[in-house]
PDB file of C-alpha atoms in Angstrom:
ATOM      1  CA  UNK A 693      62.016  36.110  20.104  1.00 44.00           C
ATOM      2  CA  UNK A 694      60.045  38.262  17.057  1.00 40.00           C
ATOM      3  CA  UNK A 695      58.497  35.100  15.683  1.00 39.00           C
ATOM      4  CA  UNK A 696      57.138  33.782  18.964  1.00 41.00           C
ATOM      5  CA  UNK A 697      55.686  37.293  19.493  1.00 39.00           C
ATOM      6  CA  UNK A 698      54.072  37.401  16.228  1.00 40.00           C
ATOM      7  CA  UNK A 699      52.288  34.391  17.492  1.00 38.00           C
ATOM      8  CA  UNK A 700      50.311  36.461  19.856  1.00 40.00           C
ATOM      9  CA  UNK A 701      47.571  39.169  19.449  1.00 38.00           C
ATOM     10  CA  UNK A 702      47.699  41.880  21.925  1.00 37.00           C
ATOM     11  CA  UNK A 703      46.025  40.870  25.249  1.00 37.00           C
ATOM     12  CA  UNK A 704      42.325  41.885  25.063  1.00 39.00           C
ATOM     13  CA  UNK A 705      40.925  43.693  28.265  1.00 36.00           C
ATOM     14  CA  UNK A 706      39.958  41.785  31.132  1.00 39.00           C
ATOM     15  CA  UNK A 707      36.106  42.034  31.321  1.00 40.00           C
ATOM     16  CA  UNK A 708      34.269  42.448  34.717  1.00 37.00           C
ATOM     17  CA  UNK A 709      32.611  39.326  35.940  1.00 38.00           C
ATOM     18  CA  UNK A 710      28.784  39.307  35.908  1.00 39.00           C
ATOM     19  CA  UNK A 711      27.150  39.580  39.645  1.00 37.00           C
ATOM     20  CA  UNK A 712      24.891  35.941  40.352  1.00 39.00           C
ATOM     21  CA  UNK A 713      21.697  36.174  41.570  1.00 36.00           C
ATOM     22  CA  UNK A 714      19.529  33.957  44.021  1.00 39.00           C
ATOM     23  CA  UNK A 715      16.402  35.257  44.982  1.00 34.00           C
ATOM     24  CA  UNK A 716      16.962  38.571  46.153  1.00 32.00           C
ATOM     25  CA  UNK A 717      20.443  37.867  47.714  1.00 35.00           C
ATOM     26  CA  UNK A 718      23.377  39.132  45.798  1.00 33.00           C
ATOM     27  CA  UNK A 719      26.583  36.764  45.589  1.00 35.00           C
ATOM     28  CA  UNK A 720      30.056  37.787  44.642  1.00 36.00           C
ATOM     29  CA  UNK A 721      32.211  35.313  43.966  1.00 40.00           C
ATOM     30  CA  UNK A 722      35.995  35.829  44.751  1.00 44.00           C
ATOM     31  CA  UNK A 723      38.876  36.758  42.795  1.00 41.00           C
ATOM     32  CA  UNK A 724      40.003  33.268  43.014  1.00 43.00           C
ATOM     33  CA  UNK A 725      36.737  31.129  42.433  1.00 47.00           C
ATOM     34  CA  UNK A 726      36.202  33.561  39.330  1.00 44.00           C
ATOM     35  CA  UNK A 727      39.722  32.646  37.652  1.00 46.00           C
ATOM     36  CA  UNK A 728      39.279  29.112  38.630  1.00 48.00           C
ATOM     37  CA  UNK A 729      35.671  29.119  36.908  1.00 49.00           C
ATOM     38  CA  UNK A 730      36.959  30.298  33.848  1.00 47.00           C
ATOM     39  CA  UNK A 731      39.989  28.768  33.414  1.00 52.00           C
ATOM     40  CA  UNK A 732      38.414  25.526  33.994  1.00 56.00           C
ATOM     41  CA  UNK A 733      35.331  26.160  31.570  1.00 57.00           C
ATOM     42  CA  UNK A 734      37.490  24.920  28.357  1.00 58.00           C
ATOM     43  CA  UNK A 735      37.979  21.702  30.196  1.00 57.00           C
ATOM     44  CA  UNK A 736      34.852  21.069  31.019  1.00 61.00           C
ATOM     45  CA  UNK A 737      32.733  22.265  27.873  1.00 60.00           C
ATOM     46  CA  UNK A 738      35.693  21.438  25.443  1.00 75.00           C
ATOM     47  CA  UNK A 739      34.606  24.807  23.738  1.00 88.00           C
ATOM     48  CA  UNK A 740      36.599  28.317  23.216  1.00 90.00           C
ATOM     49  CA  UNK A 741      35.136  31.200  25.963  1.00 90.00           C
ATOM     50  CA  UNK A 742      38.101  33.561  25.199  1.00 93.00           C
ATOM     51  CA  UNK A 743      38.946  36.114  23.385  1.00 94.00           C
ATOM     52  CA  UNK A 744      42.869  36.563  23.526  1.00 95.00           C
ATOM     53  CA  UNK A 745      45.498  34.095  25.088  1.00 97.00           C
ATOM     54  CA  UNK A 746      48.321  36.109  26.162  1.00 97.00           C
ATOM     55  CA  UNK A 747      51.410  36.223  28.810  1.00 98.00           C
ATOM     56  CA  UNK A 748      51.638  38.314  31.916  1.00 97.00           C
ATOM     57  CA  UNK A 749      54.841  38.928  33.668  1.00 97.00           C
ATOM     58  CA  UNK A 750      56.244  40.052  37.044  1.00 95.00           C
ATOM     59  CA  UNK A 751      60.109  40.452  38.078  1.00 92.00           C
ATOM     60  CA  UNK A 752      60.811  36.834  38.138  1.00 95.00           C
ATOM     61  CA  UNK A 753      58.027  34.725  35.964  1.00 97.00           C
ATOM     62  CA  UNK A 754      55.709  34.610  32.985  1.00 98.00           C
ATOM     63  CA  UNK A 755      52.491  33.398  33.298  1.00 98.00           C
ATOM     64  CA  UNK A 756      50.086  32.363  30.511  1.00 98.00           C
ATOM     65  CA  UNK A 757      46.721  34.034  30.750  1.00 98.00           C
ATOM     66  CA  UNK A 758      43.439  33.311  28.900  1.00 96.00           C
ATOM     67  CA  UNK A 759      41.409  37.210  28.984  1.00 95.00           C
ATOM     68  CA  UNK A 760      43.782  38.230  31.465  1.00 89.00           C
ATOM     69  CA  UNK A 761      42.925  35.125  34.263  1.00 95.00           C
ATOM     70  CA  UNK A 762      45.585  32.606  34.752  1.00 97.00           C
ATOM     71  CA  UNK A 763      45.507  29.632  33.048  1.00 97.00           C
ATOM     72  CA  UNK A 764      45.961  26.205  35.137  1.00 96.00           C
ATOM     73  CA  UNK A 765      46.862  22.644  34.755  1.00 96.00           C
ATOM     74  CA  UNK A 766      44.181  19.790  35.269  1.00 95.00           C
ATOM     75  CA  UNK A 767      44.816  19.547  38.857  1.00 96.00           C
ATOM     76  CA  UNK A 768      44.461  24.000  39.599  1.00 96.00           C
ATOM     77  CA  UNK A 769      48.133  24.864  39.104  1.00 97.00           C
ATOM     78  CA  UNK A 770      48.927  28.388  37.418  1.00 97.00           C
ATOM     79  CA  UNK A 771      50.732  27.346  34.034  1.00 98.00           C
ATOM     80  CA  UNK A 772      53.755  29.671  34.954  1.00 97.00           C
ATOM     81  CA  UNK A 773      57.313  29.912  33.737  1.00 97.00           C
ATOM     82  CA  UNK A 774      60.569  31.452  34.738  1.00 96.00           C
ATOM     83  CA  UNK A 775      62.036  34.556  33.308  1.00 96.00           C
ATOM     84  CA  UNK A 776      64.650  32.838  31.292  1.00 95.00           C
ATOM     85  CA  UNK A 777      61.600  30.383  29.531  1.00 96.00           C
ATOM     86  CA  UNK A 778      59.512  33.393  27.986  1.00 96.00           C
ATOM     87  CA  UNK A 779      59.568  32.225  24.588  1.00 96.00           C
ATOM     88  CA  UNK A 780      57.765  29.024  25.934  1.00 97.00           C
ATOM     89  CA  UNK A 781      55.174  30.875  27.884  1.00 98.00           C
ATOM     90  CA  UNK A 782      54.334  32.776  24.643  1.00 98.00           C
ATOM     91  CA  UNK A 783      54.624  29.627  22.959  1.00 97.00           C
ATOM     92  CA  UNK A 784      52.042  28.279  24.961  1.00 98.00           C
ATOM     93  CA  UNK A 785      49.707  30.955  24.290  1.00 98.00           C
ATOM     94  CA  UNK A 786      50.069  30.660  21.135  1.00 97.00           C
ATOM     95  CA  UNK A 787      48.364  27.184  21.316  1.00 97.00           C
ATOM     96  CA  UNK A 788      45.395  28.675  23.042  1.00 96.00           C
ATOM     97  CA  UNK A 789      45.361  31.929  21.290  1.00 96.00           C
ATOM     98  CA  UNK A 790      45.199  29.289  18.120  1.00 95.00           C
ATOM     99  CA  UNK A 791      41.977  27.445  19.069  1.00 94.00           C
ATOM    100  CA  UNK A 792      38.868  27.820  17.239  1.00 91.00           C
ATOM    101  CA  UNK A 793      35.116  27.212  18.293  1.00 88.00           C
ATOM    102  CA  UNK A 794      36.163  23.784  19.593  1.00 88.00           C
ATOM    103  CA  UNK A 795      38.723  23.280  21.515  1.00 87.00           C
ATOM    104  CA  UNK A 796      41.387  20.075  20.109  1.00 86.00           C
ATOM    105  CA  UNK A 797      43.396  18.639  22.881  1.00 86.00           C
ATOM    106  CA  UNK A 798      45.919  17.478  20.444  1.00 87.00           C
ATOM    107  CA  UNK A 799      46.565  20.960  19.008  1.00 92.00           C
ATOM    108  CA  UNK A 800      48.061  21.582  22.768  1.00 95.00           C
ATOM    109  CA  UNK A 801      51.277  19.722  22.873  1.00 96.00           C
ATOM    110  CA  UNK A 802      52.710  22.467  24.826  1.00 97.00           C
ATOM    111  CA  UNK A 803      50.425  22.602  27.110  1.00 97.00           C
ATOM    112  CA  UNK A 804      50.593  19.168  27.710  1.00 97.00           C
ATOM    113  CA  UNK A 805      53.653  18.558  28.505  1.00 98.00           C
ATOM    114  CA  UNK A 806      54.065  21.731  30.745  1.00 98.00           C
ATOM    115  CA  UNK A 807      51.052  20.293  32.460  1.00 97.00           C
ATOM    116  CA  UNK A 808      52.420  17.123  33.010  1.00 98.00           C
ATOM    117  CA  UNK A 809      55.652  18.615  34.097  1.00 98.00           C
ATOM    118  CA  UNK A 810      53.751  20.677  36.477  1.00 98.00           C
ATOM    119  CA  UNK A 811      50.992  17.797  38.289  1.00 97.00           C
ATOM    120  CA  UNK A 812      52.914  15.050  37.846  1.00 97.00           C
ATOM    121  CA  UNK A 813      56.715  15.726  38.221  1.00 98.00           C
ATOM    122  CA  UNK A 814      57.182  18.832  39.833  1.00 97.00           C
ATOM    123  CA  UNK A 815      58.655  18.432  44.123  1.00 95.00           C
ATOM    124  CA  UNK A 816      56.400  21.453  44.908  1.00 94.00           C
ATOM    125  CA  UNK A 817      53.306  20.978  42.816  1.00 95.00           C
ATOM    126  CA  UNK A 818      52.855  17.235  42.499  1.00 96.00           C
ATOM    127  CA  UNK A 819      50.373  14.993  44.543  1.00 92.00           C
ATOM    128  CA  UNK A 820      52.190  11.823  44.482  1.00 95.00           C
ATOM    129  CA  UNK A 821      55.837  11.971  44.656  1.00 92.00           C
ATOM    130  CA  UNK A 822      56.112   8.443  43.681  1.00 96.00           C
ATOM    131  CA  UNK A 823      54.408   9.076  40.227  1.00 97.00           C
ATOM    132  CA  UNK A 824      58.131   9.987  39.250  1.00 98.00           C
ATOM    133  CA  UNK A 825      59.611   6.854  40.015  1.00 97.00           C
ATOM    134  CA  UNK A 826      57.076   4.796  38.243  1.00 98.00           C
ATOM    135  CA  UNK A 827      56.755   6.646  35.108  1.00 98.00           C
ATOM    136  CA  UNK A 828      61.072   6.584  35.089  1.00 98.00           C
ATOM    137  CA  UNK A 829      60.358   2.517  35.904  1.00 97.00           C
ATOM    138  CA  UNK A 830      58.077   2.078  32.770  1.00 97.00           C
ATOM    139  CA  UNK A 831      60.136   4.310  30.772  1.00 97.00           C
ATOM    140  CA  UNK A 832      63.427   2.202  31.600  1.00 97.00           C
ATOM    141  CA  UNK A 833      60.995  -0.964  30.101  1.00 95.00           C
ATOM    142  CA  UNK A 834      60.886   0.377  26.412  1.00 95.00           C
ATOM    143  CA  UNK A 835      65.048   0.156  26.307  1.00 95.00           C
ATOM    144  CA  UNK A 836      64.968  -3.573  26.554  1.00 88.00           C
ATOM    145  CA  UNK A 837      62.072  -3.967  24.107  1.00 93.00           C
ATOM    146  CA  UNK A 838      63.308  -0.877  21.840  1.00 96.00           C
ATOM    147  CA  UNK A 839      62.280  -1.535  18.623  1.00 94.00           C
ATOM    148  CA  UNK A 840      65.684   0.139  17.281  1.00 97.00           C
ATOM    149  CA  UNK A 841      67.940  -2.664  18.789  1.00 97.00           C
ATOM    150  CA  UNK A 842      65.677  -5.266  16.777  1.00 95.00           C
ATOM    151  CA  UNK A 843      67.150  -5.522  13.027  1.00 95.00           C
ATOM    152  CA  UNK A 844      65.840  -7.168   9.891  1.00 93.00           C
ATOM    153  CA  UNK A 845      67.734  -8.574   7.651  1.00 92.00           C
ATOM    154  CA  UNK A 846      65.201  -8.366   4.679  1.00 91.00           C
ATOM    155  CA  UNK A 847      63.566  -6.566   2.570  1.00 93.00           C
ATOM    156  CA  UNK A 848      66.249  -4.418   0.904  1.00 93.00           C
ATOM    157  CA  UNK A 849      64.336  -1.259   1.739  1.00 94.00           C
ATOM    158  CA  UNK A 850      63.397  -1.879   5.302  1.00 95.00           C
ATOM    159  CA  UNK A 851      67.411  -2.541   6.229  1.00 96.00           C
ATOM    160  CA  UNK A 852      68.815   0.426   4.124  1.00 96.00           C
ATOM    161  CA  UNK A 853      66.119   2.760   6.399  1.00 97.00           C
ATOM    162  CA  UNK A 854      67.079   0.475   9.543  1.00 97.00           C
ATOM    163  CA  UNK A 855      71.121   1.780   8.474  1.00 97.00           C
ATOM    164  CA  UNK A 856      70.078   5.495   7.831  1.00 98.00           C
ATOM    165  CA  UNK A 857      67.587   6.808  11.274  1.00 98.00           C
ATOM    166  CA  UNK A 858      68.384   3.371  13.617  1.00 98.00           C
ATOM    167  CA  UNK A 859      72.012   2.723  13.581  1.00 98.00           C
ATOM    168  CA  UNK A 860      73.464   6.613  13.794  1.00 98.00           C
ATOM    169  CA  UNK A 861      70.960   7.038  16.786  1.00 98.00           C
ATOM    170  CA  UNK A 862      72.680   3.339  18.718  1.00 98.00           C
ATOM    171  CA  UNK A 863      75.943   5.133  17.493  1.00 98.00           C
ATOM    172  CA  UNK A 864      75.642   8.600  19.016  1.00 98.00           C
ATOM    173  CA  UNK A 865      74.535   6.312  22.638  1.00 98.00           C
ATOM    174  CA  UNK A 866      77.079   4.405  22.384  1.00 98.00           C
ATOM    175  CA  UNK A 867      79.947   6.839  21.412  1.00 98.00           C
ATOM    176  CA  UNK A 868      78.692   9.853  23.875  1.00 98.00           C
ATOM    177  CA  UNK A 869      78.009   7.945  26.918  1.00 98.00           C
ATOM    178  CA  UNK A 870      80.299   5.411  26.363  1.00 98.00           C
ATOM    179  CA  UNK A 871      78.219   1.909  26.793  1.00 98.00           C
ATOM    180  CA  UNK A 872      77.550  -0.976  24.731  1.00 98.00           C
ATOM    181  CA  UNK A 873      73.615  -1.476  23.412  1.00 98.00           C
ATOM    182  CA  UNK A 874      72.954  -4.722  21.944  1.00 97.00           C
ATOM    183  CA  UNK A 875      71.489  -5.632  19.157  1.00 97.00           C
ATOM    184  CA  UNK A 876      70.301  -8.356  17.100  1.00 95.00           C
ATOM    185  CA  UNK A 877      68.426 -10.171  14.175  1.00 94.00           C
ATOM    186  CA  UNK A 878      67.000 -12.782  15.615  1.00 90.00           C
ATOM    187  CA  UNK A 879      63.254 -13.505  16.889  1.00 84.00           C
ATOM    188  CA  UNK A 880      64.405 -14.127  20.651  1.00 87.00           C
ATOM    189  CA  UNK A 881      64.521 -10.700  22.660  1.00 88.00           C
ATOM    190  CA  UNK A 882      67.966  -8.623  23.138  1.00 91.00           C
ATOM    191  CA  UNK A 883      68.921  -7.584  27.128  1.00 93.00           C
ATOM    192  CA  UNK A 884      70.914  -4.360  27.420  1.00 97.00           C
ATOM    193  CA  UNK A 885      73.660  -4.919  29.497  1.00 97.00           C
ATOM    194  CA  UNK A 886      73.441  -3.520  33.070  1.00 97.00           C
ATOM    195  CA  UNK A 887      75.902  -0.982  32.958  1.00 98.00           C
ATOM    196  CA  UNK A 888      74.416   0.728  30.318  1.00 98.00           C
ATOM    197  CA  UNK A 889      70.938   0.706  31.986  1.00 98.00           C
ATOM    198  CA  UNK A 890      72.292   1.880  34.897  1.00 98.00           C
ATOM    199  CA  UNK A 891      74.132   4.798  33.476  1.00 98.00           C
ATOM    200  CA  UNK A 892      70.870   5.878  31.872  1.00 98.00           C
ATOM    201  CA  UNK A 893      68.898   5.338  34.348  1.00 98.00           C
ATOM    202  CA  UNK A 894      71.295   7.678  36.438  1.00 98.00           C
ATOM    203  CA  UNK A 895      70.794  10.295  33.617  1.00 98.00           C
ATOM    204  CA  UNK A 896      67.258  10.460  33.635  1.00 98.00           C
ATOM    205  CA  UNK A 897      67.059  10.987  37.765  1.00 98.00           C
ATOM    206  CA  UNK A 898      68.630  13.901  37.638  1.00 98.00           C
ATOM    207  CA  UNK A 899      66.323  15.181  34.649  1.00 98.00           C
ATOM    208  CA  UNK A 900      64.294  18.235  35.942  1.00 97.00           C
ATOM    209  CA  UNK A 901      60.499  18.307  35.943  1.00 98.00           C
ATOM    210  CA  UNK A 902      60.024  19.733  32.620  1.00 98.00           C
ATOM    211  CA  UNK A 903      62.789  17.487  30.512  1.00 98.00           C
ATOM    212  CA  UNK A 904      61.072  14.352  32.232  1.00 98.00           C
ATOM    213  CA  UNK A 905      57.404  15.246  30.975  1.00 98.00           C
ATOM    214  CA  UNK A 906      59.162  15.993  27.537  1.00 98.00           C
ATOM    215  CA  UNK A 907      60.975  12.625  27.464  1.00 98.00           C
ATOM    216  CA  UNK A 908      58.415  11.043  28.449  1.00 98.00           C
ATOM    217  CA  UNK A 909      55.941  12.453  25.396  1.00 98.00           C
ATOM    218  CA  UNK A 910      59.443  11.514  23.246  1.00 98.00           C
ATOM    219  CA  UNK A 911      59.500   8.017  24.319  1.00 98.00           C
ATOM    220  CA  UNK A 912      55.982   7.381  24.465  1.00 96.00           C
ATOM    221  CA  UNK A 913      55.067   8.701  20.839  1.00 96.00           C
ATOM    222  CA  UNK A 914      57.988   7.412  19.500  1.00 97.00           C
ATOM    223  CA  UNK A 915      57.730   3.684  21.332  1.00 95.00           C
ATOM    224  CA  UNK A 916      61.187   4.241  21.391  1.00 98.00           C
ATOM    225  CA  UNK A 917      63.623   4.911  24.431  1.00 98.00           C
ATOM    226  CA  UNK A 918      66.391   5.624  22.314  1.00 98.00           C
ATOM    227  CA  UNK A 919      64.559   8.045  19.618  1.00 98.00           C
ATOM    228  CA  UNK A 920      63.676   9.760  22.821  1.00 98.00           C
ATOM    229  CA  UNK A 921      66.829   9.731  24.581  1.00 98.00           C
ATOM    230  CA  UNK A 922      68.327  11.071  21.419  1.00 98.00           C
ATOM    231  CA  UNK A 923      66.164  13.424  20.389  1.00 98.00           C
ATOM    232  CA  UNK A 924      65.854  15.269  24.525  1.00 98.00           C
ATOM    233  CA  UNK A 925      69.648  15.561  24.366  1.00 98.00           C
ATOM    234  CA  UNK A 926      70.325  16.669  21.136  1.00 96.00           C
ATOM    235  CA  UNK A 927      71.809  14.305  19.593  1.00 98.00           C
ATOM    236  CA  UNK A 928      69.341  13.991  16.735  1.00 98.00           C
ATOM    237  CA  UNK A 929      66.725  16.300  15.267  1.00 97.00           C
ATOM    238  CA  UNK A 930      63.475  16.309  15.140  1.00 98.00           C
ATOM    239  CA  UNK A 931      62.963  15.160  11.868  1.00 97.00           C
ATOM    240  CA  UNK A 932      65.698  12.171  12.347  1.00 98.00           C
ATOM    241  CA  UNK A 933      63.296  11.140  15.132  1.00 98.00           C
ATOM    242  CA  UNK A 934      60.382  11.210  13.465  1.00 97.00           C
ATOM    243  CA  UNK A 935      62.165   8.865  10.269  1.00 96.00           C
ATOM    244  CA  UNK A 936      63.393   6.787  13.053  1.00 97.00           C
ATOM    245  CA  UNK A 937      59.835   5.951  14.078  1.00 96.00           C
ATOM    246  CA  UNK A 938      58.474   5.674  11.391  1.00 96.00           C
ATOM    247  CA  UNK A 939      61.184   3.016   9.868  1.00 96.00           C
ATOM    248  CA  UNK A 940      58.603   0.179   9.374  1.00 90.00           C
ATOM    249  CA  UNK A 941      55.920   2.240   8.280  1.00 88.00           C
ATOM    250  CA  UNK A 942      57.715   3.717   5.618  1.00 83.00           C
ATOM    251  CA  UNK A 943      59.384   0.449   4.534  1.00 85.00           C
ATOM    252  CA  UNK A 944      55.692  -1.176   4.512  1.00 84.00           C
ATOM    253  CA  UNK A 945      54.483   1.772   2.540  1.00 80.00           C
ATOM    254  CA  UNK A 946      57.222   1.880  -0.253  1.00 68.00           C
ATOM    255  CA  UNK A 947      55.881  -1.784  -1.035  1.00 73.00           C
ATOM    256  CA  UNK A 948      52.184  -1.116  -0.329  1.00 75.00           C
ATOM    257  CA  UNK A 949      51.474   2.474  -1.185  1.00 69.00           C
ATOM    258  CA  UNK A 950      50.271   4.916   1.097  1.00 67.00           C
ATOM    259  CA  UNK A 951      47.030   4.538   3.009  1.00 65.00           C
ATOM    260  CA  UNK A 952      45.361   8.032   2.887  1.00 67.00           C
ATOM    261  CA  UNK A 953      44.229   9.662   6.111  1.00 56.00           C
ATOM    262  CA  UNK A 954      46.133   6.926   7.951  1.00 60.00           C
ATOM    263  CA  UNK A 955      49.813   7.281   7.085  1.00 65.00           C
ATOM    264  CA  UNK A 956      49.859  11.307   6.651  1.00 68.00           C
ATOM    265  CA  UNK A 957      47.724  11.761   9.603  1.00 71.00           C
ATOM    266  CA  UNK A 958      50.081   9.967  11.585  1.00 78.00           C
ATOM    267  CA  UNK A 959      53.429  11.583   9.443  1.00 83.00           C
ATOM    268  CA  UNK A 960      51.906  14.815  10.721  1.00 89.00           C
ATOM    269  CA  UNK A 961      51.174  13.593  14.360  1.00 91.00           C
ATOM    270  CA  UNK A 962      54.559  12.464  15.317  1.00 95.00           C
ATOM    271  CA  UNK A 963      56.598  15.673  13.856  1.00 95.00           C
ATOM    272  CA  UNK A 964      54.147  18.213  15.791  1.00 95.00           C
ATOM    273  CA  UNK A 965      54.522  15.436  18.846  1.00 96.00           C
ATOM    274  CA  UNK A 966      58.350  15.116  18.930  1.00 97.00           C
ATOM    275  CA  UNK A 967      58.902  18.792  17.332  1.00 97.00           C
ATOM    276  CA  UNK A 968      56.790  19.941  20.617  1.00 97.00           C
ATOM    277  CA  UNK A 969      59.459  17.910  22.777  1.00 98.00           C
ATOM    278  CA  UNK A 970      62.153  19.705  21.266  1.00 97.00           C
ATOM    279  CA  UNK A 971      60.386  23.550  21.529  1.00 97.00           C
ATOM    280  CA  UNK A 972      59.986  22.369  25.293  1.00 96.00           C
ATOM    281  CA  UNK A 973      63.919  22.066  25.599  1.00 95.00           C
ATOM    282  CA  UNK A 974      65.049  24.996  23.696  1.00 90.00           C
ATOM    283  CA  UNK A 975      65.832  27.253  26.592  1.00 80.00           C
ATOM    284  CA  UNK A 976      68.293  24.025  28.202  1.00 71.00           C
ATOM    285  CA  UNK A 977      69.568  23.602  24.867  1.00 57.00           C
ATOM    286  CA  UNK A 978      70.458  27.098  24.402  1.00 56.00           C
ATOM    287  CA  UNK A 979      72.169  27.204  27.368  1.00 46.00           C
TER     288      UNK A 979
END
């Protein structure tokens, strides 16, 4: 709890909205349409209006506040937490309180997947309830065509990396949910048997809103379903999943050297990415 608060600056004071003119008519906008307004304004311009990002809190939630107005999700939703996750609200902040002139949409991995959690998967909040079942769908696509189940048998390097970060992950699956994953080393493509799909798949229904938009960043960064199966349940960590995915690159890279501000730009991309996932899930892991 004392190192996500020294994250945060003290809230700064809210400042009074300016009045509008037109002509001689006076118009004061409400409450709402002011918050909206400026909690919009970073999307829009893409450029830093406040001063301090902050939390607020009332008996049962934490919300995350930008100069003291609530801050909301592309489609108007208060970012807002329960009690229990205030060490992700001020986590959150800490993105925005961390912005500079410009605002960088991938410095907010948070914020993103909250977001996403919020719009996209949560009963109350979301537009389309069948948004969940597709993105579980596409999701259940990457286990056939994970890249994990798919072994070489050459160069020397590439299979003792494939033996260290692939086969412990297909091990923990296998051994904790007690299913068979198939593998193979040939060029034609692997099915996973349909017991094993279907005791996934069962898995990942019941996954709340929030665990769903984080394995879905997992899975999706990692173009793995088994990295991010692994790595949303603990059964890896977060640097294990970010070896795991990078496997090839790392075997192509200990024969061809190291492309600058290619390979370390995207070393650095997919630890903040997948270390994100895990922050996310630190308050279900806990528990």
């Amino acid at each position: 709890m004392s190192l996500a608060r020294s994250l945060l600056r003290p809230i700064g004071r809210c400042v009074t909205p300016r009045r509008s003119f037109h002509s001689t008519a006076v118009f004061r906008a409400t409450a709402e349409q002011q918050e909206e307004a400026a909690t919009q304004r970073a999307e829009r311009t893409m450029t830093r209006f406040w001063k301090r990002a902050g939390i607020k809190e009332d008996k049962d939630n934490v919300t995350v506040v930008l100069d003291q107005r609530n801050l909301r999700t592309p489609s108007k939703h208060i970012v807002q937490f329960p009690k229990k996750q205030r060490e992700l609200a001020l986590l959150t902040a800490a993105e925005w309180d961390a912005q500079t002139k410009n605002l960088k949409a991938h410095t907010l991995p948070l914020t993103s997947i909250v977001a996403r959690a919020i719009d996209a998967f949560d009963p109350v909040h979301a537009e389309d309830p069948t948004v969940r079942t597709a993105v579980i769908d596409k999701l259940m696509l990457y286990f056939d065509t994970d890249a994990i189940c798919y072994h070489e048998e050459f160069p020397e390097i590439l299979t003792q990396l494939q033996d260290s970060y692939w086969k412990p992950i297909i091990h923990w699956a296998e051994s904790t949910y007690n299913v068979k994953i198939n593998t193979t080393t040939d060029i034609f493509a692997v099915t996973q048997p349909d017991e094993t799909k279907a005791k996934f798949r069962a898995i990942i229904d019941q996954m709340g809103p929030l665990e769903l938009a984080a394995f879905e960043k997992a899975v999706m960064s990692s173009k793995s379903f088994l990295i991010g199966f692994a790595l949303v349940h603990k059964g890896i960590t977060v640097e294990h999943a970010a070896q795991a995915a990078h496997v090839e690159m790392n075997a192509q890279m200990d024969r061809w050297g190291e492309v600058e501000d290619s390979h370390d730009v995207e070393r650095e991309y997919i630890r903040q990415t997948l270390g994100s996932v895990a922050i996310t899930l630190m308050d279900k892991h806990q528990g």
